[in-house]
PDB file of N, CA and C in Angstrom:
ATOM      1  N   UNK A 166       0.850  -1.169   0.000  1.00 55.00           N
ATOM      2  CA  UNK A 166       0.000   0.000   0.000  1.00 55.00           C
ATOM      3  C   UNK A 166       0.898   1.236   0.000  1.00 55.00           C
ATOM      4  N   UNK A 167       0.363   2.201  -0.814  1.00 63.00           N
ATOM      5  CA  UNK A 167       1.445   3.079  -0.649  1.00 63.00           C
ATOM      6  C   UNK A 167       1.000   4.352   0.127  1.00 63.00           C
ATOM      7  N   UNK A 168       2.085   4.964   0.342  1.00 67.00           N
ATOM      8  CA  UNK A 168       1.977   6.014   1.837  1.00 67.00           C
ATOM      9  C   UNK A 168       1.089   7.131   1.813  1.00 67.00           C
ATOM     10  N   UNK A 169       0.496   7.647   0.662  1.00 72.00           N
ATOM     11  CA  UNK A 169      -0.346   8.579   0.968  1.00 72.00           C
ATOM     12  C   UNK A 169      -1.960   7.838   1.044  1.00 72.00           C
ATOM     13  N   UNK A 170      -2.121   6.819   0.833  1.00 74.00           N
ATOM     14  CA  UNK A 170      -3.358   6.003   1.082  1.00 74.00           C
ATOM     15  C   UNK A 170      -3.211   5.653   2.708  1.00 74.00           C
ATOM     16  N   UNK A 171      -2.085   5.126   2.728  1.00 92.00           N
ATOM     17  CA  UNK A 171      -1.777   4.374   4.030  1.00 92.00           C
ATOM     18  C   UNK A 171      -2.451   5.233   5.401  1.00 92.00           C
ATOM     19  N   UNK A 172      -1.719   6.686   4.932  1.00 94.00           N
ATOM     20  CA  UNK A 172      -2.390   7.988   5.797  1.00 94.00           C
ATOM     21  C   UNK A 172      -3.821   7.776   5.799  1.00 94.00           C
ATOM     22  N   UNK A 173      -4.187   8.115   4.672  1.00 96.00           N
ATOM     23  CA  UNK A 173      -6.067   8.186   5.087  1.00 96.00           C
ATOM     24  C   UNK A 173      -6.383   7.045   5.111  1.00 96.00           C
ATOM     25  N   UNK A 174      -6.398   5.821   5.106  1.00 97.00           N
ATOM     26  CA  UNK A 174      -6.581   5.011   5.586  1.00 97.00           C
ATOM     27  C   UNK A 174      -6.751   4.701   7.009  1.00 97.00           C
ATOM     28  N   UNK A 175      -5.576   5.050   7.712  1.00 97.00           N
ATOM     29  CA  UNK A 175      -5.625   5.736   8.976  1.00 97.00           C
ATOM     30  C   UNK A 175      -6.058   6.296   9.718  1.00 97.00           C
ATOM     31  N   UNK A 176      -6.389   7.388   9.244  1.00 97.00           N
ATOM     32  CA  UNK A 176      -7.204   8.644   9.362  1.00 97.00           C
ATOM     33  C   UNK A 176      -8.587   8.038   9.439  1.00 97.00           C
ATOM     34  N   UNK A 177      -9.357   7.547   7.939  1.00 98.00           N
ATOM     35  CA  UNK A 177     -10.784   6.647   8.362  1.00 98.00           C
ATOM     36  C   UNK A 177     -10.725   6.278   8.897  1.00 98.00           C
ATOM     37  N   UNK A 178      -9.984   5.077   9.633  1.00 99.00           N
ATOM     38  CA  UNK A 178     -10.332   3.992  10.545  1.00 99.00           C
ATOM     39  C   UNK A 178     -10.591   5.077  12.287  1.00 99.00           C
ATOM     40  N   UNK A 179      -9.660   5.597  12.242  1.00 98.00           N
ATOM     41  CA  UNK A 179      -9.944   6.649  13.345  1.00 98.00           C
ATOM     42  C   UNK A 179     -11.401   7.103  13.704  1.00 98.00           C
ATOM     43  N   UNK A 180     -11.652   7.842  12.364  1.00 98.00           N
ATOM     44  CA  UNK A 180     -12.858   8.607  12.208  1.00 98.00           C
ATOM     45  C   UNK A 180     -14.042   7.272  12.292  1.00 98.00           C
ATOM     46  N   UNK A 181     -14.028   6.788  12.375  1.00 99.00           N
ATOM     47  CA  UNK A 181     -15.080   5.245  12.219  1.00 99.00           C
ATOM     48  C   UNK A 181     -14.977   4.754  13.947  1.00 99.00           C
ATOM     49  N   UNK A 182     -14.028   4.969  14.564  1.00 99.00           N
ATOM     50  CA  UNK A 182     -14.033   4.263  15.870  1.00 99.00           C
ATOM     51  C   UNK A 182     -14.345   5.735  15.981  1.00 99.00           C
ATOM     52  N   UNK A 183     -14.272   6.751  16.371  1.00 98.00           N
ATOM     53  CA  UNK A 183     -14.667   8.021  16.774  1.00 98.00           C
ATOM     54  C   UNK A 183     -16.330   8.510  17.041  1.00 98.00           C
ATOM     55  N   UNK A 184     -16.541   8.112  15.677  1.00 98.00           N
ATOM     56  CA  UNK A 184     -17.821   8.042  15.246  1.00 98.00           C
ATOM     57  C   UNK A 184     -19.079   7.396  15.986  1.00 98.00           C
ATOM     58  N   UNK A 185     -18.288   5.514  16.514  1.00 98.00           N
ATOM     59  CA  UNK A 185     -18.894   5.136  16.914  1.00 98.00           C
ATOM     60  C   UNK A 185     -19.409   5.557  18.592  1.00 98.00           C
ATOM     61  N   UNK A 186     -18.322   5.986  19.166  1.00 98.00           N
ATOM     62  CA  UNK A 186     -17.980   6.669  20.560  1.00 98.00           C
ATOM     63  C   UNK A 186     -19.134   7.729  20.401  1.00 98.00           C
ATOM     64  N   UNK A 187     -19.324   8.491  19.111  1.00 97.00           N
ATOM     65  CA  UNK A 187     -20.197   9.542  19.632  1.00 97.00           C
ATOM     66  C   UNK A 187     -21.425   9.587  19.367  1.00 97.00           C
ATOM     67  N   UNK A 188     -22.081   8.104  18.472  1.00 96.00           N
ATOM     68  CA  UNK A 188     -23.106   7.645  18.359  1.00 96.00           C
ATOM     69  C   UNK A 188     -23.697   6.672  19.363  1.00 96.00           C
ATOM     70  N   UNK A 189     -22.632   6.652  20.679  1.00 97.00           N
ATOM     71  CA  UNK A 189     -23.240   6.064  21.575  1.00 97.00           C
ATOM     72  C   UNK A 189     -23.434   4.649  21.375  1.00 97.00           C
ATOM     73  N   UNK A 190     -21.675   4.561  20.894  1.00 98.00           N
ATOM     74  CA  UNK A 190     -21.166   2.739  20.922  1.00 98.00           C
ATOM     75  C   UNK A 190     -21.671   1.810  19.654  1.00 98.00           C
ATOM     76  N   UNK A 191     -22.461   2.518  18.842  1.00 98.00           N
ATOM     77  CA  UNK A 191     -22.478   1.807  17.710  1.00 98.00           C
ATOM     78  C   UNK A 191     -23.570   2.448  16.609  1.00 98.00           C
ATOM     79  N   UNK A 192     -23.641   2.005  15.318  1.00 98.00           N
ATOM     80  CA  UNK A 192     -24.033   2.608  14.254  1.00 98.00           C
ATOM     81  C   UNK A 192     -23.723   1.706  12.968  1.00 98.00           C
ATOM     82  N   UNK A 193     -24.849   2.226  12.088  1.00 96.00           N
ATOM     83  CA  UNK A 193     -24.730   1.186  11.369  1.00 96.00           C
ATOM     84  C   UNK A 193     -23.806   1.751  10.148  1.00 96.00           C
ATOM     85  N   UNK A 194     -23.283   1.121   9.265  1.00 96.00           N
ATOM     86  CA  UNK A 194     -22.050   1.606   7.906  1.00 96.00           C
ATOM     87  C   UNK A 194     -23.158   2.997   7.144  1.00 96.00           C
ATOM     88  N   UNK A 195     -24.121   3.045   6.835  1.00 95.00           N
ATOM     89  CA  UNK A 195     -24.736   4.629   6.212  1.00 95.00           C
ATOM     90  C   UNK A 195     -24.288   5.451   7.040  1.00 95.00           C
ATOM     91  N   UNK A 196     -24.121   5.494   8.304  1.00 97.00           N
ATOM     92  CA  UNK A 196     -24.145   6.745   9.476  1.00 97.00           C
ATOM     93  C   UNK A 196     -22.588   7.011   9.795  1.00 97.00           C
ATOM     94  N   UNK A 197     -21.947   5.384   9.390  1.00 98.00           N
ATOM     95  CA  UNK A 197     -20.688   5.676   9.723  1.00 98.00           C
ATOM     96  C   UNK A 197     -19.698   6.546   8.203  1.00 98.00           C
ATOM     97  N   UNK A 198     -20.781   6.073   7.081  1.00 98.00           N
ATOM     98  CA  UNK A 198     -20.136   6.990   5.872  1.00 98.00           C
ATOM     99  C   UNK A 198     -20.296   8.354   5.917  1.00 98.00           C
ATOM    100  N   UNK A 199     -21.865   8.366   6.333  1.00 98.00           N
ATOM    101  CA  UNK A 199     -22.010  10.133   6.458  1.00 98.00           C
ATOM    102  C   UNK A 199     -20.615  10.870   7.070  1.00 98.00           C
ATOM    103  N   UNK A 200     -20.727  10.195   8.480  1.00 98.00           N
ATOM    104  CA  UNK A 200     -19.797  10.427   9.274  1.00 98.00           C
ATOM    105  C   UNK A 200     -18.433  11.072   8.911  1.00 98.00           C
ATOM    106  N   UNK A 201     -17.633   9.866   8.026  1.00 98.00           N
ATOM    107  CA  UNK A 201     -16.635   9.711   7.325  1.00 98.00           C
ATOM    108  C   UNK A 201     -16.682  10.865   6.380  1.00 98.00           C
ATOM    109  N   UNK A 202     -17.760  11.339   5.759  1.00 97.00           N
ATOM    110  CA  UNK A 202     -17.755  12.914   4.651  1.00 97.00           C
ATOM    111  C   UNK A 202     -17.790  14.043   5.543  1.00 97.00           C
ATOM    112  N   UNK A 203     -18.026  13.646   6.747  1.00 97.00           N
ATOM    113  CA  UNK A 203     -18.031  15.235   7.551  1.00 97.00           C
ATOM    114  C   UNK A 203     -16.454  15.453   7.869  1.00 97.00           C
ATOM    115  N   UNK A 204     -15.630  14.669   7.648  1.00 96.00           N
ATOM    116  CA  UNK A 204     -14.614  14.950   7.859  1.00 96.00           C
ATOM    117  C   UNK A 204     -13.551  15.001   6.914  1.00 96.00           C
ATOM    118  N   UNK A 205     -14.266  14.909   5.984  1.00 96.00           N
ATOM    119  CA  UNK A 205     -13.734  15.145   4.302  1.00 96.00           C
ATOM    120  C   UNK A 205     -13.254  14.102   3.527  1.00 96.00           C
ATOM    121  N   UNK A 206     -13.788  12.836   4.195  1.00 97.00           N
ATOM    122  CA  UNK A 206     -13.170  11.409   3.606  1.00 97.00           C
ATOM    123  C   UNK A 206     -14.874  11.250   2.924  1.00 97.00           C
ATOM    124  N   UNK A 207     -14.917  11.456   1.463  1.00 96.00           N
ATOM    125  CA  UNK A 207     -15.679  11.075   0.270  1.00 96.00           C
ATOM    126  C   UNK A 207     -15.269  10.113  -0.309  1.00 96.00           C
ATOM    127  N   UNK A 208     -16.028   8.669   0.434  1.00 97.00           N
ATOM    128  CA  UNK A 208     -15.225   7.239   0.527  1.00 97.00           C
ATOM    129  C   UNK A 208     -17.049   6.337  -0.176  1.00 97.00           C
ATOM    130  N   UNK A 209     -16.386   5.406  -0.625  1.00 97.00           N
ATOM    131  CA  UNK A 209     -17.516   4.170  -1.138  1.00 97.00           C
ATOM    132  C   UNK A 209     -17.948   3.571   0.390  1.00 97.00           C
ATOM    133  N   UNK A 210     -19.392   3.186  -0.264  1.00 95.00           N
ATOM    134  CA  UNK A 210     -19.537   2.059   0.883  1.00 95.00           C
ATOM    135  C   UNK A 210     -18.895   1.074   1.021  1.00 95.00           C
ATOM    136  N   UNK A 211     -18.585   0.320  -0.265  1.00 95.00           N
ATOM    137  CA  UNK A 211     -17.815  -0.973  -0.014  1.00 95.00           C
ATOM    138  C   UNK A 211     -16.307  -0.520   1.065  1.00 95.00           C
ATOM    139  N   UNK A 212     -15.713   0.944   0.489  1.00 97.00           N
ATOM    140  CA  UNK A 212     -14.699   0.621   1.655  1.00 97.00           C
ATOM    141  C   UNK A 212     -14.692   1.212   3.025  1.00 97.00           C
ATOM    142  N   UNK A 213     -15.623   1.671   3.165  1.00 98.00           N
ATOM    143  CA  UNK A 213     -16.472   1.943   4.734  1.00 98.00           C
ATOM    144  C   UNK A 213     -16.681   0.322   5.006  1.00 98.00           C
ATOM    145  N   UNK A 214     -17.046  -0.568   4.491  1.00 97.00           N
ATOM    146  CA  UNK A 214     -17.351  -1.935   4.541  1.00 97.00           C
ATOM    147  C   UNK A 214     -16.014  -2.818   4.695  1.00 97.00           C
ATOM    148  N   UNK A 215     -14.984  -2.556   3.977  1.00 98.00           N
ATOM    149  CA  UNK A 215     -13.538  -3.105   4.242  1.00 98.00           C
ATOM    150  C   UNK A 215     -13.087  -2.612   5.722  1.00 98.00           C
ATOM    151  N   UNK A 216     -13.094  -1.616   5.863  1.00 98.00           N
ATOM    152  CA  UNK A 216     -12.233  -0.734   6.752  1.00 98.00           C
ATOM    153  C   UNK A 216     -13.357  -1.602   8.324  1.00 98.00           C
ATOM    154  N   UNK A 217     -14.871  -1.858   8.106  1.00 98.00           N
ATOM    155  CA  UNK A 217     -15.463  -2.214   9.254  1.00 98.00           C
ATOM    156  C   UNK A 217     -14.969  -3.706   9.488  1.00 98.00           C
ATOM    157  N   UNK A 218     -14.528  -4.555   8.323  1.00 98.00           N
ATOM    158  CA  UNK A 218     -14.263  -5.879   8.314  1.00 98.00           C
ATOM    159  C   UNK A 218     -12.778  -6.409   9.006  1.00 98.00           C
ATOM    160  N   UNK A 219     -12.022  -4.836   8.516  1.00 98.00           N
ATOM    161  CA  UNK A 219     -10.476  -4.939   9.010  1.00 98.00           C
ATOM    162  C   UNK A 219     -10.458  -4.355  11.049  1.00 98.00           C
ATOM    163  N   UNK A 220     -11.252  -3.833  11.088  1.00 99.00           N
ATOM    164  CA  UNK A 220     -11.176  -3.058  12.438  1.00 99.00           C
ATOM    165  C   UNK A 220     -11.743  -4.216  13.126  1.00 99.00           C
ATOM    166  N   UNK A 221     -12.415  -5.262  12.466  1.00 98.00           N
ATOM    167  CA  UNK A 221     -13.350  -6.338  13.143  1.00 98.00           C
ATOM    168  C   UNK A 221     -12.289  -7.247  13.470  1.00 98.00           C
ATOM    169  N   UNK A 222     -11.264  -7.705  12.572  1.00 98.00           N
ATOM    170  CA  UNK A 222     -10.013  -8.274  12.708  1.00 98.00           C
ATOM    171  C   UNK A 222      -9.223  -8.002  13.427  1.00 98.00           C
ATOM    172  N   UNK A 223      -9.098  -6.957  13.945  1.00 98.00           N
ATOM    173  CA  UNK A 223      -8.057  -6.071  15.165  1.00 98.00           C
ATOM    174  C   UNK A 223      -8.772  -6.331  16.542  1.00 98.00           C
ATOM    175  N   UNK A 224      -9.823  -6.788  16.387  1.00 98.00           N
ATOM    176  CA  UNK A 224     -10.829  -6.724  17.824  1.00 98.00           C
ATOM    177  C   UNK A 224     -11.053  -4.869  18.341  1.00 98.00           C
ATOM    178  N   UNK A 225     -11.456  -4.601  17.073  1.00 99.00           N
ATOM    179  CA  UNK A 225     -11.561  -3.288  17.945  1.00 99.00           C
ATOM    180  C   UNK A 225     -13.289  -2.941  17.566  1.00 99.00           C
ATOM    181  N   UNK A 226     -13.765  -3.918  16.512  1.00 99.00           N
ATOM    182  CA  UNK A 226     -15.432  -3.818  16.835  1.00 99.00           C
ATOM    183  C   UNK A 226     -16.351  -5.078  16.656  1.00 99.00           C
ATOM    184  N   UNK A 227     -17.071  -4.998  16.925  1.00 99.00           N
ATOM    185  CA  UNK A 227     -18.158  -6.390  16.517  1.00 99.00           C
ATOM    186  C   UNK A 227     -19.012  -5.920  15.256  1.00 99.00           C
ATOM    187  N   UNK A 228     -19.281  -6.925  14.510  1.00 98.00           N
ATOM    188  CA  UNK A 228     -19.923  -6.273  13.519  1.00 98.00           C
ATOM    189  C   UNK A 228     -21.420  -7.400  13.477  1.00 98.00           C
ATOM    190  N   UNK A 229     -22.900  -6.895  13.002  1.00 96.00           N
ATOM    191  CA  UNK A 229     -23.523  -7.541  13.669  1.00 96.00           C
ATOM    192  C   UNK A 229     -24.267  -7.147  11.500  1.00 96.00           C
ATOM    193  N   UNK A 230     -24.849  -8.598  10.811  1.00 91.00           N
ATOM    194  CA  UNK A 230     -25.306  -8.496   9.976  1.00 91.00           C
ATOM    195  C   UNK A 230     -26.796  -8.057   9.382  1.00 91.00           C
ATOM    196  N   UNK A 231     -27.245  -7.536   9.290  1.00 88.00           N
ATOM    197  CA  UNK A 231     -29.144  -7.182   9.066  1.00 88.00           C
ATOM    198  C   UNK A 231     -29.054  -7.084   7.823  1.00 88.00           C
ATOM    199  N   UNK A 232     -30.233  -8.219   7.681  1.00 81.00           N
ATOM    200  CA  UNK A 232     -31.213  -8.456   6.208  1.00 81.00           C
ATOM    201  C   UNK A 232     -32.240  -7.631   6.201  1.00 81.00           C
ATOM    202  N   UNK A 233     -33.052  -6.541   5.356  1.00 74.00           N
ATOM    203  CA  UNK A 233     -33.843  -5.732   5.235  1.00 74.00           C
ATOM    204  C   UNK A 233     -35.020  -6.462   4.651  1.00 74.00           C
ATOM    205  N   UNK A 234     -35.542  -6.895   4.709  1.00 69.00           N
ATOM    206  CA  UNK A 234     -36.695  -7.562   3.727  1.00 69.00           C
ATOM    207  C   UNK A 234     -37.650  -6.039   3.127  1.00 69.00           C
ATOM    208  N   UNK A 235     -37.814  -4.889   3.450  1.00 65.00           N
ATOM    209  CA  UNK A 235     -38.866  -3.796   3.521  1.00 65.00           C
ATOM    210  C   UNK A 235     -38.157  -2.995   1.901  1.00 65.00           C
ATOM    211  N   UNK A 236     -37.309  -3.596   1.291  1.00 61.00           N
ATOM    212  CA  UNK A 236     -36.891  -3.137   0.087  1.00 61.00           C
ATOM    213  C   UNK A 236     -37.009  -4.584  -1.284  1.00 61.00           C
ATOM    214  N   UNK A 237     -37.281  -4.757  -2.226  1.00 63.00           N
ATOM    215  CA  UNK A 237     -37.372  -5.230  -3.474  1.00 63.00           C
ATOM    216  C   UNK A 237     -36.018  -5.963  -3.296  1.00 63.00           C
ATOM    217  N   UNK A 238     -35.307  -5.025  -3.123  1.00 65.00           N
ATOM    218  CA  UNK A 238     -33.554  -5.509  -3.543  1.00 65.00           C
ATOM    219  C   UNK A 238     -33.293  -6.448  -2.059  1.00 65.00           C
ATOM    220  N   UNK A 239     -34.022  -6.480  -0.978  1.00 62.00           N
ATOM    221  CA  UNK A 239     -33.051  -7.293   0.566  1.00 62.00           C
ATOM    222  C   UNK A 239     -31.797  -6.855   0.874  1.00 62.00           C
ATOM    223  N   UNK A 240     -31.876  -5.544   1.198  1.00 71.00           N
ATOM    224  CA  UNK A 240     -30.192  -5.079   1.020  1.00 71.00           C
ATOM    225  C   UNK A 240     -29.647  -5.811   2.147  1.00 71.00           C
ATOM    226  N   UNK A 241     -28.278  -6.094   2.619  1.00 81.00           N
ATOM    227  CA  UNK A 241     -27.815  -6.774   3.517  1.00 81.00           C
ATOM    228  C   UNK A 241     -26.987  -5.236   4.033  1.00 81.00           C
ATOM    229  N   UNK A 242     -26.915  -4.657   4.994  1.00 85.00           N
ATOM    230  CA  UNK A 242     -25.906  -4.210   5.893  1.00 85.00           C
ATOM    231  C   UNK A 242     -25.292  -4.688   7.126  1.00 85.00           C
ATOM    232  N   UNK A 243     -24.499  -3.256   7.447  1.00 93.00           N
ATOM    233  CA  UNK A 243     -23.563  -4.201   8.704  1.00 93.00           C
ATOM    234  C   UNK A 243     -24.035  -2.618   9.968  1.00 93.00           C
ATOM    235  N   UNK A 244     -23.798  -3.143  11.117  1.00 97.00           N
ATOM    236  CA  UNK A 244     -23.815  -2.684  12.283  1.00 97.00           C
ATOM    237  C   UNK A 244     -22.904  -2.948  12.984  1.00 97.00           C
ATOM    238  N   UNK A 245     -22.011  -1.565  13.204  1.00 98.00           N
ATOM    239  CA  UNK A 245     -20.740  -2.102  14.176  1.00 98.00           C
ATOM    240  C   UNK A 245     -20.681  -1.504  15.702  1.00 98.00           C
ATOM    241  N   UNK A 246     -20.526  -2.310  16.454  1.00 99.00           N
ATOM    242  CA  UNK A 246     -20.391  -1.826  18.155  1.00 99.00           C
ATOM    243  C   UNK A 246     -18.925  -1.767  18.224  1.00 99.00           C
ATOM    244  N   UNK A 247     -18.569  -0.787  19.120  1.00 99.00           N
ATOM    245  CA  UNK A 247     -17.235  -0.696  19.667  1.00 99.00           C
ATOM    246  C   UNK A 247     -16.981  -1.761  20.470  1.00 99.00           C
ATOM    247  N   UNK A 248     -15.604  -1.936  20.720  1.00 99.00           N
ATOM    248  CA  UNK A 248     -15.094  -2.625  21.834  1.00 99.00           C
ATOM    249  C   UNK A 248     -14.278  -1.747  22.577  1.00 99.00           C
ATOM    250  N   UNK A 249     -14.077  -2.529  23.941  1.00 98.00           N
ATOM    251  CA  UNK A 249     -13.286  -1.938  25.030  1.00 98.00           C
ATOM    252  C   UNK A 249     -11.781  -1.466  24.206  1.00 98.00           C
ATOM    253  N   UNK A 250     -11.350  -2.764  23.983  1.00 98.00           N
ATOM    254  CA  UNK A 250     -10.163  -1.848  23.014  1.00 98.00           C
ATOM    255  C   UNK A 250     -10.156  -1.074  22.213  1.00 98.00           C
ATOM    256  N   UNK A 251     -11.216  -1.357  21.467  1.00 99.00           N
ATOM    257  CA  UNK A 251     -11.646  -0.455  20.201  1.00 99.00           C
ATOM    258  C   UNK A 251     -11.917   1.026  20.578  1.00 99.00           C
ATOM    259  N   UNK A 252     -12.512   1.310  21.785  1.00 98.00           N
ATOM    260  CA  UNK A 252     -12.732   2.653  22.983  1.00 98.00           C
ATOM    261  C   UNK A 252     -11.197   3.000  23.225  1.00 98.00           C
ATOM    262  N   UNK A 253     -10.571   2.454  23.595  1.00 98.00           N
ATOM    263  CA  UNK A 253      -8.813   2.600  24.211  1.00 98.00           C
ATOM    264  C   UNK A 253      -8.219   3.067  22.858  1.00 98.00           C
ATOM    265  N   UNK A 254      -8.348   2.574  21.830  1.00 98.00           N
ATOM    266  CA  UNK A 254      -7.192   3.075  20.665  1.00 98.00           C
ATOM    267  C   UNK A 254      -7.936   4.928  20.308  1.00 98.00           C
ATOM    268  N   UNK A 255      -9.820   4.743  20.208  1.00 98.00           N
ATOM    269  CA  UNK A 255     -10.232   6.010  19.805  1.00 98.00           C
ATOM    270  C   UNK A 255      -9.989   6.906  20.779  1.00 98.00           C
ATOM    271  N   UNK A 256      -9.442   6.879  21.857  1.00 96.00           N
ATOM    272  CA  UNK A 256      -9.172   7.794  22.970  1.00 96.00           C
ATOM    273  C   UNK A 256      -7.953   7.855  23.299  1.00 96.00           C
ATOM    274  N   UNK A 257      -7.169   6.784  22.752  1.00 96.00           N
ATOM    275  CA  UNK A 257      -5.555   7.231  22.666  1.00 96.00           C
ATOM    276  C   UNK A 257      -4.682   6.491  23.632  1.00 96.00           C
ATOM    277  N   UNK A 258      -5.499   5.782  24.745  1.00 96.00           N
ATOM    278  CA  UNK A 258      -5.104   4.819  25.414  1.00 96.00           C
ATOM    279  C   UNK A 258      -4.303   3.559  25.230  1.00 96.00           C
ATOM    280  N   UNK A 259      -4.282   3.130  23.530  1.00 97.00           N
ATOM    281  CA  UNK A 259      -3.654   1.983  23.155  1.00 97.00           C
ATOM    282  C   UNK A 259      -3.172   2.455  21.312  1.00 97.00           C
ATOM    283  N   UNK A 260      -2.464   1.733  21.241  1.00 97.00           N
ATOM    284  CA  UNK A 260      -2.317   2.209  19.807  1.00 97.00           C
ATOM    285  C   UNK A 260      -2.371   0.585  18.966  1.00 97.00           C
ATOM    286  N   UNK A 261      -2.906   0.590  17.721  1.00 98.00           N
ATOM    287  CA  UNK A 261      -2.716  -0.217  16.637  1.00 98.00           C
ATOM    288  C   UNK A 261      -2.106  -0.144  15.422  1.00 98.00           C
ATOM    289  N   UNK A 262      -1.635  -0.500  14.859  1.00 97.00           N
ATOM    290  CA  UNK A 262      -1.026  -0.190  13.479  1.00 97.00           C
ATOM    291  C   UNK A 262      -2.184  -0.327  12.595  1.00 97.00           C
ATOM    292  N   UNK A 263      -1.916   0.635  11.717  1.00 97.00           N
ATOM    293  CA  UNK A 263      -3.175   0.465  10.995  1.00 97.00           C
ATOM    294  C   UNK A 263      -4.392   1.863  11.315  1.00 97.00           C
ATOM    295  N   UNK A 264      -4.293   2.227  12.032  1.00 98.00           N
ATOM    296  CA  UNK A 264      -5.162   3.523  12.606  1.00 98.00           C
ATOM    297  C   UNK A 264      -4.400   4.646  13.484  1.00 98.00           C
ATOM    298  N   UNK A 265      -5.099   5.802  12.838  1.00 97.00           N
ATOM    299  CA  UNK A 265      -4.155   7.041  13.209  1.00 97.00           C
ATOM    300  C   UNK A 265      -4.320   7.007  14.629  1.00 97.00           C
ATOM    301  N   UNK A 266      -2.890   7.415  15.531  1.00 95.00           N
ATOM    302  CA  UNK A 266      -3.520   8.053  17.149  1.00 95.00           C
ATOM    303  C   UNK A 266      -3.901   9.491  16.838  1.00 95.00           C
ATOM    304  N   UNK A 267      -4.991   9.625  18.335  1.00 93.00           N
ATOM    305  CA  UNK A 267      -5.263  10.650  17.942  1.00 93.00           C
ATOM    306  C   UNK A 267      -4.806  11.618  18.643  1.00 93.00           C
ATOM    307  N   UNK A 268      -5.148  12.811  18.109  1.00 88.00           N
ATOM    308  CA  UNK A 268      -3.932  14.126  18.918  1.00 88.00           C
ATOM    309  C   UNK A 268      -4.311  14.313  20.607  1.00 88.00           C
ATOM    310  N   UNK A 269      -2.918  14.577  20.966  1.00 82.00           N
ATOM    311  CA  UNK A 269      -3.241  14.798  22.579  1.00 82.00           C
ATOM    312  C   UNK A 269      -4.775  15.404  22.743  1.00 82.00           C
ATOM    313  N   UNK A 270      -5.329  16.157  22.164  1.00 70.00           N
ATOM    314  CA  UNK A 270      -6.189  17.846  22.289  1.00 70.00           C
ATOM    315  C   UNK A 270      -7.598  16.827  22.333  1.00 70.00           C
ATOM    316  N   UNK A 271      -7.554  15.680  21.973  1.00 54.00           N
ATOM    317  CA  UNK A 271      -8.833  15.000  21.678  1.00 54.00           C
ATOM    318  C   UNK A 271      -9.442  14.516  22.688  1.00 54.00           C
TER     319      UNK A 271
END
């Protein structure tokens, strides 16, 4: 991967555990994309969807699956809860590779 992706890459995954902290521990991938554009990351769902699958791999969230039946199409989304660690890295308490720390000021 190369280094100026690597950064925002970073940077999202941050903003996604952040997100979830201020949605009150969890939210589903639409709320976490909005999210992700308020902070100037104009990102796909699918990789709002990678980035929830990779943070799921770190143990830093649970991700919980919902089938919609109330649409033609059955869309499938995801719902992610924080974890205790997953709380510790967005507050600066632990660090992971792979996600930005965040600034003292936070």
């Amino acid at each position: 991967m190369s280094m100026p992706r690597n950064i925002f890459y970073e940077d999202q995954r941050l903003v996604i555990l952040r997100s979830l902290v201020d949605c009150g521990y969890d939210a589903n991938e639409s709320i976490l994309n909005d999210c992700l554009g308020l902070y100037g990351h104009d990102i796909s769902r699918d990789l709002v969807k990678n980035h929830l699958h990779w943070l799921e791999e770190q143990g830093l969230v649970t991700l919980t699956h919902i089938t919609t039946l109330a649409t033609p199409q059955n869309h499938d989304f995801l719902v992610a809860s924080i974890t205790q660690r997953g709380l510790d890295v967005a507050q600066g308490r632990a660090m992971v590779n792979g996600v930005k720390r965040p600034s003292p000021t936070c």
